[in-house]
Coordinates of C-alpha atoms in Angstrom, one line a residue:
M291 CA -71.7 -7.0 -19.8
G292 CA -68.3 -6.7 -22.6
S293 CA -69.0 -3.6 -21.7
R294 CA -67.5 -4.1 -17.9
L295 CA -65.7 -7.0 -19.0
S296 CA -63.6 -4.6 -20.9
L297 CA -63.4 -2.2 -18.2
C298 CA -61.8 -4.9 -15.5
V299 CA -59.3 -6.1 -18.3
M300 CA -58.4 -2.5 -18.3
L301 CA -58.1 -1.3 -14.9
I302 CA -55.6 -5.2 -13.8
A303 CA -53.8 -4.1 -16.9
M304 CA -52.9 -0.5 -15.1
L305 CA -51.9 -2.2 -11.6
G306 CA -50.2 -4.2 -13.2
V307 CA -47.4 -1.7 -14.9
T308 CA -44.8 -0.5 -13.3
S309 CA -42.8 2.8 -13.4
P310 CA -40.2 2.3 -16.1
A311 CA -36.9 1.7 -14.8
H312 CA -36.1 5.8 -15.7
A313 CA -39.2 7.6 -13.8
Q314 CA -37.1 5.9 -10.4
K315 CA -35.5 8.5 -9.2
W316 CA -34.7 7.6 -5.7
E317 CA -33.1 4.7 -3.9
L318 CA -32.7 3.2 -0.5
E319 CA -29.7 0.7 0.2
F320 CA -29.3 -0.7 3.8
V321 CA -25.4 -2.3 4.0
G322 CA -23.9 -4.8 6.6
G323 CA -19.9 -5.3 6.1
G324 CA -16.3 -5.2 8.2
A325 CA -14.2 -1.9 8.5
F326 CA -10.7 -3.1 7.5
P327 CA -8.2 -0.4 9.5
S328 CA -4.6 0.3 9.0
S329 CA -2.3 2.9 10.2
S330 CA 1.5 3.0 11.0
G331 CA 2.8 4.3 14.4
A332 CA 5.0 7.5 13.3
G333 CA 4.3 10.4 15.4
T334 CA 5.7 13.2 17.8
T335 CA 6.5 12.4 21.4
A336 CA 6.7 14.6 25.1
L337 CA 7.6 13.6 28.7
P338 CA 6.2 16.7 32.0
P339 CA 9.3 18.1 32.1
P340 CA 11.4 17.9 34.1
N341 CA 10.0 19.9 37.8
S342 CA 12.6 22.5 40.1
T343 CA 14.7 21.3 42.9
L344 CA 12.7 20.3 46.8
S345 CA 13.7 22.9 49.1
G346 CA 14.3 23.7 52.4
V347 CA 17.1 20.8 52.2
P348 CA 19.9 21.2 54.4
P349 CA 22.9 21.8 52.6
G350 CA 25.0 19.7 51.5
F351 CA 22.4 16.7 50.6
P352 CA 21.5 16.7 47.2
A353 CA 18.0 17.2 46.6
A354 CA 15.9 15.6 43.5
R355 CA 13.7 17.3 41.8
I356 CA 10.2 17.7 42.8
V357 CA 7.8 15.0 40.7
S358 CA 4.2 13.8 39.8
S359 CA 4.8 10.3 39.9
W360 CA 7.5 8.1 40.2
Y361 CA 6.1 5.6 37.3
F362 CA 7.4 7.2 34.9
G363 CA 9.7 9.7 33.0
D364 CA 11.7 12.5 35.7
G365 CA 10.0 10.5 39.0
A366 CA 11.7 7.0 37.9
A367 CA 14.9 8.3 36.5
Q368 CA 15.6 9.9 40.0
L369 CA 13.9 7.3 42.0
N370 CA 16.7 4.5 40.5
E371 CA 19.5 7.0 41.0
A372 CA 18.8 6.9 44.1
I373 CA 18.1 3.2 44.5
A374 CA 21.1 2.3 42.5
S375 CA 23.4 4.8 44.7
R376 CA 22.3 3.3 48.5
L377 CA 24.3 0.3 49.7
V378 CA 22.5 -2.2 51.4
L379 CA 24.5 -5.9 52.3
F380 CA 23.0 -9.0 51.4
R381 CA 19.8 -7.5 49.4
V382 CA 18.8 -7.2 46.3
N383 CA 17.7 -2.6 44.9
P384 CA 15.6 -3.5 42.2
S385 CA 14.6 -0.3 39.7
I386 CA 11.0 0.2 38.6
V387 CA 10.6 0.1 34.7
P388 CA 9.7 3.7 33.7
L389 CA 5.9 3.5 32.1
D390 CA 8.2 5.7 28.9
T391 CA 7.4 3.8 26.2
V392 CA 4.1 3.8 27.1
L393 CA 3.3 6.9 27.4
Q394 CA 5.2 7.5 23.9
G395 CA 3.4 5.1 21.7
R396 CA 0.4 4.5 19.8
F397 CA -1.6 3.6 23.3
A398 CA -4.6 1.8 21.7
R399 CA -5.1 0.1 17.7
R400 CA -8.7 0.0 16.1
E401 CA -8.8 -3.6 14.8
S402 CA -11.5 -5.3 12.0
G403 CA -15.2 -4.9 12.8
P404 CA -18.3 -5.4 11.5
T405 CA -19.8 -1.8 9.6
I406 CA -24.0 -1.3 9.1
G407 CA -25.5 1.3 7.9
F408 CA -27.9 2.8 5.0
R409 CA -27.6 4.7 1.9
V410 CA -29.5 7.1 0.2
S411 CA -29.2 7.6 -4.1
R412 CA -31.2 10.3 -6.6
V413 CA -29.9 9.1 -9.8
L414 CA -28.5 12.8 -11.7
T415 CA -28.4 11.2 -15.4
P416 CA -28.0 7.3 -15.9
R417 CA -24.5 7.7 -16.2
F418 CA -24.1 9.5 -12.5
S419 CA -25.9 9.1 -9.4
A420 CA -25.2 11.0 -5.4
E421 CA -25.8 9.2 -2.9
F422 CA -25.5 10.2 0.8
T423 CA -24.0 7.5 3.4
L424 CA -24.8 6.6 7.4
E425 CA -22.9 3.6 8.8
S426 CA -22.0 2.3 12.7
V427 CA -18.6 1.1 12.7
N428 CA -17.3 -1.1 15.7
A429 CA -14.2 -1.7 15.4
P430 CA -13.2 -1.5 18.8
L431 CA -9.8 -0.5 19.5
S432 CA -8.0 -2.3 21.7
L433 CA -5.3 -1.9 24.0
D434 CA -1.4 -3.5 22.5
S435 CA 0.6 -5.9 23.7
N436 CA 3.2 -3.7 23.9
S437 CA 1.1 -1.1 26.0
I438 CA -0.3 -4.1 28.3
A439 CA 3.2 -5.6 28.9
G440 CA 4.7 -2.2 30.2
L441 CA 1.9 -1.3 32.7
E442 CA 2.1 -4.8 34.5
A443 CA 6.4 -4.6 34.0
S444 CA 6.1 -1.3 36.2
R445 CA 3.1 -1.8 38.4
L446 CA 5.2 -4.9 39.8
S447 CA 7.8 -3.3 40.0
F448 CA 6.7 -0.5 42.0
L449 CA 6.7 -2.7 44.3
N450 CA 10.0 -4.6 44.3
A451 CA 11.6 -1.2 44.6
W452 CA 10.3 0.9 47.5
Y453 CA 10.1 -2.8 49.5
G454 CA 14.0 -2.5 48.5
F455 CA 14.3 1.1 49.3
I456 CA 13.2 1.9 52.0
V457 CA 15.0 -0.5 54.7
T458 CA 13.0 -0.2 58.4
T459 CA 12.5 -1.7 61.0
G460 CA 8.7 -0.1 61.9
S461 CA 5.4 -1.0 59.9
Q462 CA 5.9 -0.4 55.9
T463 CA 3.2 -1.8 53.0
V464 CA 3.2 -0.9 49.7
T465 CA 0.4 -1.6 47.1
S466 CA 0.6 -1.2 43.0
A467 CA -3.3 -2.1 41.4
A468 CA -4.0 -2.2 38.2
T469 CA -6.9 -1.1 36.5
I470 CA -8.2 -1.6 32.5
D471 CA -10.6 -0.9 30.7
D472 CA -10.5 -2.3 27.2
N473 CA -11.6 -2.8 24.4
R474 CA -13.4 0.5 23.1
G475 CA -14.4 2.5 20.9
H476 CA -17.4 3.9 18.1
Q477 CA -17.1 5.3 15.2
L478 CA -20.2 6.9 12.9
A479 CA -18.9 7.5 9.1
S480 CA -20.9 9.8 8.1
T481 CA -20.2 10.1 3.8
G482 CA -21.4 11.9 0.4
A483 CA -19.8 10.5 -3.3
L484 CA -20.9 11.0 -7.2
L485 CA -21.1 7.6 -7.9
V486 CA -20.2 7.1 -11.6
N487 CA -21.7 3.8 -14.0
L488 CA -18.9 2.5 -16.3
T489 CA -21.8 1.1 -18.4
T490 CA -24.9 1.9 -18.9
R491 CA -26.6 -1.1 -21.3
S492 CA -25.4 -4.3 -19.6
R493 CA -27.5 -5.8 -16.8
L494 CA -24.4 -6.4 -14.1
T495 CA -23.3 -2.7 -13.0
P496 CA -19.6 -1.9 -12.7
Y497 CA -19.1 2.2 -11.1
A498 CA -16.5 3.7 -9.6
V499 CA -17.3 5.8 -6.1
V500 CA -15.6 9.2 -4.7
G501 CA -17.0 11.4 -2.2
G502 CA -15.3 13.0 1.0
G503 CA -16.9 13.0 4.8
V504 CA -16.2 13.0 8.5
V505 CA -15.0 10.3 10.9
S506 CA -16.9 10.6 14.1
N507 CA -15.3 8.9 17.0
G508 CA -16.6 8.4 20.3
D509 CA -16.1 9.9 23.0
R510 CA -15.1 6.0 25.2
N511 CA -12.0 5.4 24.5
P512 CA -9.4 2.3 25.7
S513 CA -7.8 3.4 29.1
A514 CA -6.1 2.3 31.8
Q515 CA -4.9 3.4 35.6
L516 CA -2.0 2.4 38.2
V517 CA -1.9 3.8 41.8
G518 CA 1.2 2.8 44.0
H519 CA 0.9 3.1 47.8
Y520 CA 3.5 3.3 50.5
Q521 CA 3.5 3.4 54.0
F522 CA 6.0 2.9 56.9
G523 CA 6.4 4.2 59.9
L524 CA 10.1 5.6 62.2
A525 CA 9.5 5.7 65.9
S526 CA 11.1 8.5 67.5
V527 CA 14.5 7.1 69.3
P528 CA 15.0 7.5 72.8
G529 CA 16.8 10.6 74.5
L530 CA 16.8 12.6 71.0
P531 CA 14.6 14.9 69.6
V532 CA 13.5 13.8 67.0
P533 CA 9.4 12.5 66.7
S534 CA 8.2 10.2 65.6
L535 CA 7.5 9.5 61.4
N536 CA 4.6 7.4 59.6
I537 CA 5.1 8.2 55.5
D538 CA 1.5 7.7 53.2
E539 CA 1.7 8.9 50.6
T540 CA 0.0 7.5 47.0
D541 CA 1.2 7.9 43.3
T542 CA -2.2 7.3 40.3
V543 CA -1.9 7.8 37.0
A544 CA -4.7 7.1 34.6
I545 CA -3.4 7.0 30.8
R546 CA -6.0 7.0 28.0
T547 CA -6.1 7.1 24.7
E548 CA -8.2 9.6 22.4
F549 CA -9.2 10.4 18.7
A550 CA -10.4 14.1 17.2
N551 CA -12.9 13.9 14.7
T552 CA -11.1 14.1 11.2
F553 CA -12.8 14.7 7.7
A554 CA -11.7 11.8 5.6
F555 CA -12.4 11.2 1.7
V556 CA -13.4 8.8 0.2
I557 CA -12.7 6.1 -3.1
G558 CA -14.1 3.1 -3.9
G559 CA -15.8 1.0 -6.6
G560 CA -18.2 -1.9 -7.0
V561 CA -21.2 -4.2 -8.6
K562 CA -24.9 -3.5 -9.1
Y563 CA -27.0 -6.0 -10.6
P564 CA -30.7 -6.2 -10.7
I565 CA -33.2 -8.6 -9.9
N566 CA -36.4 -6.7 -11.0
S567 CA -37.5 -2.6 -12.1
R568 CA -37.8 -1.9 -8.2
F569 CA -34.8 -4.7 -6.0
S570 CA -31.1 -4.1 -6.8
L571 CA -27.6 -6.0 -5.0
R572 CA -25.0 -4.2 -4.5
L573 CA -20.9 -5.8 -3.7
D574 CA -18.9 -2.2 -2.8
V575 CA -15.8 -1.3 -1.7
R576 CA -14.7 2.0 -0.5
D577 CA -11.3 3.3 0.9
L578 CA -11.9 5.8 3.3
I579 CA -8.3 7.6 4.0
H580 CA -8.2 10.1 6.7
G581 CA -5.3 12.0 9.1
D582 CA -4.0 9.7 12.0
S583 CA -4.8 12.1 15.4
Q584 CA -4.9 10.0 17.8
R585 CA -3.7 11.0 20.7
T586 CA -2.3 9.1 23.9
E587 CA -2.9 11.1 27.3
L588 CA -1.5 11.8 30.7
D589 CA -3.4 11.9 33.8
A590 CA -1.2 12.0 37.7
T591 CA -2.0 13.1 41.1
P592 CA 0.1 12.7 43.7
L593 CA -0.8 12.3 47.1
T594 CA 0.2 13.3 50.5
A595 CA -1.2 12.3 54.4
P596 CA -0.5 15.3 56.5
N597 CA 2.1 14.8 58.9
S598 CA 3.7 17.4 61.0
S599 CA 7.1 15.6 60.4
G600 CA 9.0 15.4 56.9
G601 CA 12.2 12.9 56.6
L602 CA 14.6 12.0 54.6
I603 CA 16.2 8.6 53.6
S604 CA 20.6 9.2 54.0
G605 CA 22.9 8.2 52.0
T606 CA 21.7 8.1 48.8
V607 CA 21.8 10.4 45.5
P608 CA 19.7 12.7 44.8
Q609 CA 18.4 12.6 48.9
I610 CA 14.1 11.3 48.4
A611 CA 12.3 13.3 50.8
F612 CA 8.6 12.7 52.3
G613 CA 6.2 14.3 54.6
S614 CA 4.0 17.5 54.6
S615 CA 6.4 19.2 56.9
P616 CA 6.4 23.2 56.1
I617 CA 9.8 23.5 56.0
V618 CA 11.4 19.7 54.0
R619 CA 7.7 18.4 51.8
S620 CA 7.4 15.3 49.9
T621 CA 9.4 15.0 46.4
L622 CA 6.4 13.0 45.3
S623 CA 5.1 17.3 45.4
G624 CA 5.1 18.0 41.6
G625 CA 1.2 19.3 41.2
A626 CA -1.3 17.3 38.9
L627 CA -1.1 17.0 36.0
S628 CA -3.9 16.6 33.8
H629 CA -4.9 15.3 29.5
F630 CA -0.1 15.7 29.0
E631 CA -0.5 15.0 25.8
T632 CA 2.8 12.6 25.2
F633 CA 2.2 10.6 22.5
H634 CA 0.0 12.7 18.5
A635 CA 0.1 9.9 15.8
S636 CA 0.8 11.6 12.7
G637 CA 0.2 9.5 8.9
T638 CA -2.4 8.3 7.9
I639 CA -5.1 5.8 8.0
H640 CA -6.4 4.4 5.3
Q641 CA -9.9 2.1 6.3
I642 CA -11.5 0.1 3.8
H643 CA -15.7 -0.9 4.3
A644 CA -16.5 -3.8 2.1
T645 CA -19.9 -4.4 2.6
G646 CA -23.1 -5.9 0.2
G647 CA -26.4 -4.1 0.5
L648 CA -30.4 -4.3 -0.6
I649 CA -31.1 -1.2 -3.2
W650 CA -34.8 -0.7 -2.7
R651 CA -35.6 1.9 -6.0
F652 CA -38.9 3.9 -5.8

């Protein structure tokens, strides 16, 4: 009986013994917190260059250069010149507000947001550990306030400009609509780092971190689309060999912000506090430093409904042409633009990740 009791006591003692702290080489941590990015507004800008002058216009008529859109660049500039050169009594000749400042700037900015993920660490020595971190960062991109104001100003001015420019006794319809897809953008940060314990003898352990990794940006980012449309008709003149004219043209512009995946340096530090031999708490602050890869891209799609006749708005400089006649084609026939880069950011982004976590050692 005594031997059996002794054996039970030994088994209980063995089961109650935990592995010594120095034998637990691996750590798994679930982390959560916030990401706080900052960036400058610097970058390079560009607009589509002016196109060739419209051919087929009779001599003596200063023809406009063909364009892909009236909303920006050379199209907006020429339309405003034509409006300003036209004298219309008792009527204000409004101009179109070009999208140039919207296109040549940071279309969207990344906001602060929550981050969640995990870390796996391997203890190398009492002072050094190697770790891998994977974080899902929900810091959305939102349209800059200047971008929203510029889009709305251009949308409204398209209506006023074309109603003021086209003076006809026939039918006339002008529309300008904006569609905005905002608060988008998701990041995945995967980094490796070396953790250096600044002390190995105290219960509260401060440490420093240095490393690097990749910040991956989601494919769906903020975008906006402007669709302008005008339709007007001019009836034929009795006794003159001038056919009726029915103009129907659509001006579509899409703007979006894009990012490339980029390498990031990681520096930071924090503190660990053990709860018991298996679990610890950690507070951590890290700066993910990487180049600013943000771009603003432009698409433009002009469309002219088929029409056997064409026409010019006389008395303006330059002359704006309409229609799809083989003799005189529309000024809005410059061809589609796709992924034209109007802004490319430069400089450095500092993205601070402040997190807390629970560590399990095994």
